[in-house]
Amino acid sequence: MKPDAVKDLAELPFSMRAPDLARALNVSQSRAYEIMNTPGFPAVRVGRTKIVTKPALADWLKENQAT
């Protein structure tokens, strides 16, 4: 695990851009941009920026976890 990786959901900001999402999911920034552009991912556009809220990310992760 990277030293700056998130260990708890409470550490995340309420709204996240791709760099925050990358840290939250412990993936590269380019992978975070891919995830944000995936159909069904709960990203919203604010101006030219895409963001995802912490509750929406938590719900998406629950719905898409491997069984």
Short mmCIF file of the N, C-alpha and C atoms (twelve columns), coordinates in Angstrom:
data_MODEL
# 
_entry.id   MODEL 
# 
loop_
_atom_site.group_PDB 
_atom_site.id 
_atom_site.type_symbol 
_atom_site.label_atom_id 
_atom_site.label_alt_id 
_atom_site.label_comp_id 
_atom_site.label_asym_id 
_atom_site.label_seq_id 
_atom_site.Cartn_x 
_atom_site.Cartn_y 
_atom_site.Cartn_z 
_atom_site.pdbx_PDB_model_num 
ATOM 1   N N  . MET A 1  0.844   -1.181  0.000   1 
ATOM 2   C CA . MET A 1  0.000   0.000   0.000   1 
ATOM 3   C C  . MET A 1  0.886   1.240   0.000   1 
ATOM 4   N N  . LYS A 2  0.508   2.212   -0.777  1 
ATOM 5   C CA . LYS A 2  1.257   3.462   -0.818  1 
ATOM 6   C C  . LYS A 2  1.133   4.166   0.528   1 
ATOM 7   N N  . PRO A 3  2.160   4.896   0.944   1 
ATOM 8   C CA . PRO A 3  2.108   5.557   2.255   1 
ATOM 9   C C  . PRO A 3  0.974   6.564   2.395   1 
ATOM 10  N N  . ASP A 4  0.563   7.206   1.280   1 
ATOM 11  C CA . ASP A 4  -0.504  8.204   1.368   1 
ATOM 12  C C  . ASP A 4  -1.875  7.631   1.034   1 
ATOM 13  N N  . ALA A 5  -1.977  6.319   0.945   1 
ATOM 14  C CA . ALA A 5  -3.264  5.692   0.635   1 
ATOM 15  C C  . ALA A 5  -4.240  5.889   1.790   1 
ATOM 16  N N  . VAL A 6  -5.503  5.998   1.466   1 
ATOM 17  C CA . VAL A 6  -6.557  6.194   2.454   1 
ATOM 18  C C  . VAL A 6  -6.825  4.869   3.161   1 
ATOM 19  N N  . LYS A 7  -6.923  4.923   4.461   1 
ATOM 20  C CA . LYS A 7  -7.187  3.717   5.242   1 
ATOM 21  C C  . LYS A 7  -8.624  3.655   5.729   1 
ATOM 22  N N  . ASP A 8  -9.312  4.794   5.725   1 
ATOM 23  C CA . ASP A 8  -10.672 4.854   6.236   1 
ATOM 24  C C  . ASP A 8  -11.474 5.860   5.427   1 
ATOM 25  N N  . LEU A 9  -12.726 5.541   5.175   1 
ATOM 26  C CA . LEU A 9  -13.607 6.421   4.405   1 
ATOM 27  C C  . LEU A 9  -13.708 7.815   5.018   1 
ATOM 28  N N  . ALA A 10 -13.589 7.916   6.320   1 
ATOM 29  C CA . ALA A 10 -13.694 9.208   6.998   1 
ATOM 30  C C  . ALA A 10 -12.576 10.164  6.600   1 
ATOM 31  N N  . GLU A 11 -11.460 9.641   6.096   1 
ATOM 32  C CA . GLU A 11 -10.336 10.485  5.682   1 
ATOM 33  C C  . GLU A 11 -10.606 11.225  4.377   1 
ATOM 34  N N  . LEU A 12 -11.603 10.790  3.631   1 
ATOM 35  C CA . LEU A 12 -11.874 11.373  2.319   1 
ATOM 36  C C  . LEU A 12 -12.638 12.680  2.426   1 
ATOM 37  N N  . PRO A 13 -12.388 13.599  1.488   1 
ATOM 38  C CA . PRO A 13 -13.206 14.817  1.439   1 
ATOM 39  C C  . PRO A 13 -14.612 14.471  0.955   1 
ATOM 40  N N  . PHE A 14 -15.583 15.353  1.188   1 
ATOM 41  C CA . PHE A 14 -16.960 15.077  0.773   1 
ATOM 42  C C  . PHE A 14 -17.071 14.936  -0.739  1 
ATOM 43  N N  . SER A 15 -16.408 15.813  -1.489  1 
ATOM 44  C CA . SER A 15 -16.416 15.708  -2.945  1 
ATOM 45  C C  . SER A 15 -14.986 15.502  -3.422  1 
ATOM 46  N N  . MET A 16 -14.842 14.648  -4.441  1 
ATOM 47  C CA . MET A 16 -13.513 14.269  -4.902  1 
ATOM 48  C C  . MET A 16 -13.387 14.432  -6.403  1 
ATOM 49  N N  . ARG A 17 -12.240 14.943  -6.800  1 
ATOM 50  C CA . ARG A 17 -11.858 14.955  -8.207  1 
ATOM 51  C C  . ARG A 17 -11.006 13.721  -8.449  1 
ATOM 52  N N  . ALA A 18 -10.542 13.528  -9.655  1 
ATOM 53  C CA . ALA A 18 -9.780  12.324  -10.006 1 
ATOM 54  C C  . ALA A 18 -8.549  12.101  -9.119  1 
ATOM 55  N N  . PRO A 19 -7.750  13.126  -8.793  1 
ATOM 56  C CA . PRO A 19 -6.596  12.864  -7.920  1 
ATOM 57  C C  . PRO A 19 -7.012  12.343  -6.536  1 
ATOM 58  N N  . ASP A 20 -8.115  12.859  -6.006  1 
ATOM 59  C CA . ASP A 20 -8.617  12.380  -4.710  1 
ATOM 60  C C  . ASP A 20 -9.122  10.942  -4.836  1 
ATOM 61  N N  . LEU A 21 -9.815  10.653  -5.938  1 
ATOM 62  C CA . LEU A 21 -10.340 9.310   -6.171  1 
ATOM 63  C C  . LEU A 21 -9.191  8.313   -6.305  1 
ATOM 64  N N  . ALA A 22 -8.130  8.717   -6.989  1 
ATOM 65  C CA . ALA A 22 -6.963  7.843   -7.141  1 
ATOM 66  C C  . ALA A 22 -6.392  7.477   -5.775  1 
ATOM 67  N N  . ARG A 23 -6.288  8.450   -4.907  1 
ATOM 68  C CA . ARG A 23 -5.775  8.202   -3.555  1 
ATOM 69  C C  . ARG A 23 -6.732  7.309   -2.772  1 
ATOM 70  N N  . ALA A 24 -8.023  7.558   -2.919  1 
ATOM 71  C CA . ALA A 24 -9.031  6.785   -2.188  1 
ATOM 72  C C  . ALA A 24 -9.037  5.318   -2.600  1 
ATOM 73  N N  . LEU A 25 -8.861  5.064   -3.902  1 
ATOM 74  C CA . LEU A 25 -8.924  3.701   -4.413  1 
ATOM 75  C C  . LEU A 25 -7.549  3.060   -4.558  1 
ATOM 76  N N  . ASN A 26 -6.505  3.845   -4.274  1 
ATOM 77  C CA . ASN A 26 -5.126  3.368   -4.374  1 
ATOM 78  C C  . ASN A 26 -4.815  2.894   -5.793  1 
ATOM 79  N N  . VAL A 27 -5.193  3.751   -6.762  1 
ATOM 80  C CA . VAL A 27 -4.924  3.489   -8.175  1 
ATOM 81  C C  . VAL A 27 -4.227  4.708   -8.760  1 
ATOM 82  N N  . SER A 28 -3.748  4.565   -9.991  1 
ATOM 83  C CA . SER A 28 -3.093  5.695   -10.642 1 
ATOM 84  C C  . SER A 28 -4.125  6.772   -10.980 1 
ATOM 85  N N  . GLN A 29 -3.622  7.964   -11.209 1 
ATOM 86  C CA . GLN A 29 -4.516  9.059   -11.557 1 
ATOM 87  C C  . GLN A 29 -5.179  8.804   -12.913 1 
ATOM 88  N N  . SER A 30 -4.450  8.224   -13.855 1 
ATOM 89  C CA . SER A 30 -5.056  7.941   -15.158 1 
ATOM 90  C C  . SER A 30 -6.172  6.904   -15.021 1 
ATOM 91  N N  . ARG A 31 -5.995  5.927   -14.149 1 
ATOM 92  C CA . ARG A 31 -7.052  4.928   -13.904 1 
ATOM 93  C C  . ARG A 31 -8.256  5.594   -13.243 1 
ATOM 94  N N  . ALA A 32 -8.017  6.543   -12.354 1 
ATOM 95  C CA . ALA A 32 -9.122  7.258   -11.709 1 
ATOM 96  C C  . ALA A 32 -9.943  8.029   -12.741 1 
ATOM 97  N N  . TYR A 33 -9.272  8.640   -13.733 1 
ATOM 98  C CA . TYR A 33 -10.006 9.333   -14.799 1 
ATOM 99  C C  . TYR A 33 -10.837 8.330   -15.605 1 
ATOM 100 N N  . GLU A 34 -10.281 7.150   -15.874 1 
ATOM 101 C CA . GLU A 34 -11.035 6.118   -16.593 1 
ATOM 102 C C  . GLU A 34 -12.280 5.716   -15.808 1 
ATOM 103 N N  . ILE A 35 -12.113 5.523   -14.512 1 
ATOM 104 C CA . ILE A 35 -13.248 5.131   -13.660 1 
ATOM 105 C C  . ILE A 35 -14.315 6.217   -13.676 1 
ATOM 106 N N  . MET A 36 -13.892 7.480   -13.591 1 
ATOM 107 C CA . MET A 36 -14.864 8.575   -13.574 1 
ATOM 108 C C  . MET A 36 -15.641 8.684   -14.881 1 
ATOM 109 N N  . ASN A 37 -15.068 8.171   -15.962 1 
ATOM 110 C CA . ASN A 37 -15.743 8.208   -17.258 1 
ATOM 111 C C  . ASN A 37 -16.476 6.919   -17.587 1 
ATOM 112 N N  . THR A 38 -16.491 5.972   -16.665 1 
ATOM 113 C CA . THR A 38 -17.188 4.713   -16.869 1 
ATOM 114 C C  . THR A 38 -18.700 4.938   -16.779 1 
ATOM 115 N N  . PRO A 39 -19.468 4.416   -17.738 1 
ATOM 116 C CA . PRO A 39 -20.922 4.542   -17.648 1 
ATOM 117 C C  . PRO A 39 -21.430 3.919   -16.345 1 
ATOM 118 N N  . GLY A 40 -22.298 4.635   -15.687 1 
ATOM 119 C CA . GLY A 40 -22.848 4.154   -14.422 1 
ATOM 120 C C  . GLY A 40 -22.113 4.658   -13.203 1 
ATOM 121 N N  . PHE A 41 -20.905 5.212   -13.383 1 
ATOM 122 C CA . PHE A 41 -20.190 5.775   -12.236 1 
ATOM 123 C C  . PHE A 41 -20.855 7.101   -11.880 1 
ATOM 124 N N  . PRO A 42 -21.063 7.360   -10.585 1 
ATOM 125 C CA . PRO A 42 -21.855 8.521   -10.172 1 
ATOM 126 C C  . PRO A 42 -21.120 9.864   -10.170 1 
ATOM 127 N N  . ALA A 43 -20.298 10.093  -11.177 1 
ATOM 128 C CA . ALA A 43 -19.607 11.379  -11.278 1 
ATOM 129 C C  . ALA A 43 -20.562 12.424  -11.839 1 
ATOM 130 N N  . VAL A 44 -20.429 13.634  -11.359 1 
ATOM 131 C CA . VAL A 44 -21.216 14.752  -11.888 1 
ATOM 132 C C  . VAL A 44 -20.254 15.820  -12.386 1 
ATOM 133 N N  . ARG A 45 -20.681 16.524  -13.398 1 
ATOM 134 C CA . ARG A 45 -19.850 17.579  -13.967 1 
ATOM 135 C C  . ARG A 45 -20.211 18.904  -13.303 1 
ATOM 136 N N  . VAL A 46 -19.177 19.582  -12.836 1 
ATOM 137 C CA . VAL A 46 -19.316 20.925  -12.274 1 
ATOM 138 C C  . VAL A 46 -18.399 21.804  -13.109 1 
ATOM 139 N N  . GLY A 47 -18.994 22.520  -14.046 1 
ATOM 140 C CA . GLY A 47 -18.177 23.263  -14.996 1 
ATOM 141 C C  . GLY A 47 -17.428 22.267  -15.865 1 
ATOM 142 N N  . ARG A 48 -16.107 22.373  -15.881 1 
ATOM 143 C CA . ARG A 48 -15.287 21.449  -16.664 1 
ATOM 144 C C  . ARG A 48 -14.742 20.307  -15.827 1 
ATOM 145 N N  . THR A 49 -15.068 20.277  -14.562 1 
ATOM 146 C CA . THR A 49 -14.529 19.292  -13.632 1 
ATOM 147 C C  . THR A 49 -15.561 18.230  -13.302 1 
ATOM 148 N N  . LYS A 50 -15.121 16.985  -13.249 1 
ATOM 149 C CA . LYS A 50 -15.988 15.906  -12.781 1 
ATOM 150 C C  . LYS A 50 -15.653 15.643  -11.324 1 
ATOM 151 N N  . ILE A 51 -16.699 15.458  -10.524 1 
ATOM 152 C CA . ILE A 51 -16.520 15.120  -9.119  1 
ATOM 153 C C  . ILE A 51 -17.429 13.955  -8.757  1 
ATOM 154 N N  . VAL A 52 -17.091 13.309  -7.670  1 
ATOM 155 C CA . VAL A 52 -17.950 12.282  -7.091  1 
ATOM 156 C C  . VAL A 52 -18.002 12.565  -5.598  1 
ATOM 157 N N  . THR A 53 -19.183 12.427  -5.016  1 
ATOM 158 C CA . THR A 53 -19.298 12.646  -3.580  1 
ATOM 159 C C  . THR A 53 -18.945 11.367  -2.828  1 
ATOM 160 N N  . LYS A 54 -18.539 11.536  -1.598  1 
ATOM 161 C CA . LYS A 54 -18.177 10.376  -0.777  1 
ATOM 162 C C  . LYS A 54 -19.336 9.402   -0.633  1 
ATOM 163 N N  . PRO A 55 -20.564 9.855   -0.343  1 
ATOM 164 C CA . PRO A 55 -21.678 8.897   -0.247  1 
ATOM 165 C C  . PRO A 55 -21.952 8.168   -1.562  1 
ATOM 166 N N  . ALA A 56 -21.857 8.881   -2.686  1 
ATOM 167 C CA . ALA A 56 -22.097 8.244   -3.988  1 
ATOM 168 C C  . ALA A 56 -21.015 7.212   -4.285  1 
ATOM 169 N N  . LEU A 57 -19.775 7.517   -3.939  1 
ATOM 170 C CA . LEU A 57 -18.686 6.559   -4.137  1 
ATOM 171 C C  . LEU A 57 -18.903 5.321   -3.274  1 
ATOM 172 N N  . ALA A 58 -19.268 5.518   -2.020  1 
ATOM 173 C CA . ALA A 58 -19.501 4.380   -1.120  1 
ATOM 174 C C  . ALA A 58 -20.625 3.490   -1.664  1 
ATOM 175 N N  . ASP A 59 -21.710 4.100   -2.135  1 
ATOM 176 C CA . ASP A 59 -22.823 3.326   -2.703  1 
ATOM 177 C C  . ASP A 59 -22.385 2.572   -3.950  1 
ATOM 178 N N  . TRP A 60 -21.625 3.242   -4.817  1 
ATOM 179 C CA . TRP A 60 -21.154 2.618   -6.059  1 
ATOM 180 C C  . TRP A 60 -20.252 1.423   -5.741  1 
ATOM 181 N N  . LEU A 61 -19.375 1.586   -4.765  1 
ATOM 182 C CA . LEU A 61 -18.480 0.491   -4.393  1 
ATOM 183 C C  . LEU A 61 -19.271 -0.698  -3.856  1 
ATOM 184 N N  . LYS A 62 -20.292 -0.434  -3.043  1 
ATOM 185 C CA . LYS A 62 -21.119 -1.516  -2.517  1 
ATOM 186 C C  . LYS A 62 -21.848 -2.244  -3.637  1 
ATOM 187 N N  . GLU A 63 -22.395 -1.490  -4.578  1 
ATOM 188 C CA . GLU A 63 -23.156 -2.086  -5.683  1 
ATOM 189 C C  . GLU A 63 -22.268 -2.862  -6.651  1 
ATOM 190 N N  . ASN A 64 -21.003 -2.518  -6.730  1 
ATOM 191 C CA . ASN A 64 -20.127 -3.106  -7.728  1 
ATOM 192 C C  . ASN A 64 -19.042 -4.005  -7.163  1 
ATOM 193 N N  . GLN A 65 -19.171 -4.353  -5.908  1 
ATOM 194 C CA . GLN A 65 -18.143 -5.238  -5.345  1 
ATOM 195 C C  . GLN A 65 -18.301 -6.640  -5.895  1 
ATOM 196 N N  . ALA A 66 -17.195 -7.314  -6.056  1 
ATOM 197 C CA . ALA A 66 -17.208 -8.693  -6.549  1 
ATOM 198 C C  . ALA A 66 -17.747 -9.604  -5.453  1 
ATOM 199 N N  . THR A 67 -18.554 -10.561 -5.857  1 
ATOM 200 C CA . THR A 67 -19.109 -11.488 -4.864  1 
ATOM 201 C C  . THR A 67 -18.344 -12.777 -4.825  1 
# 
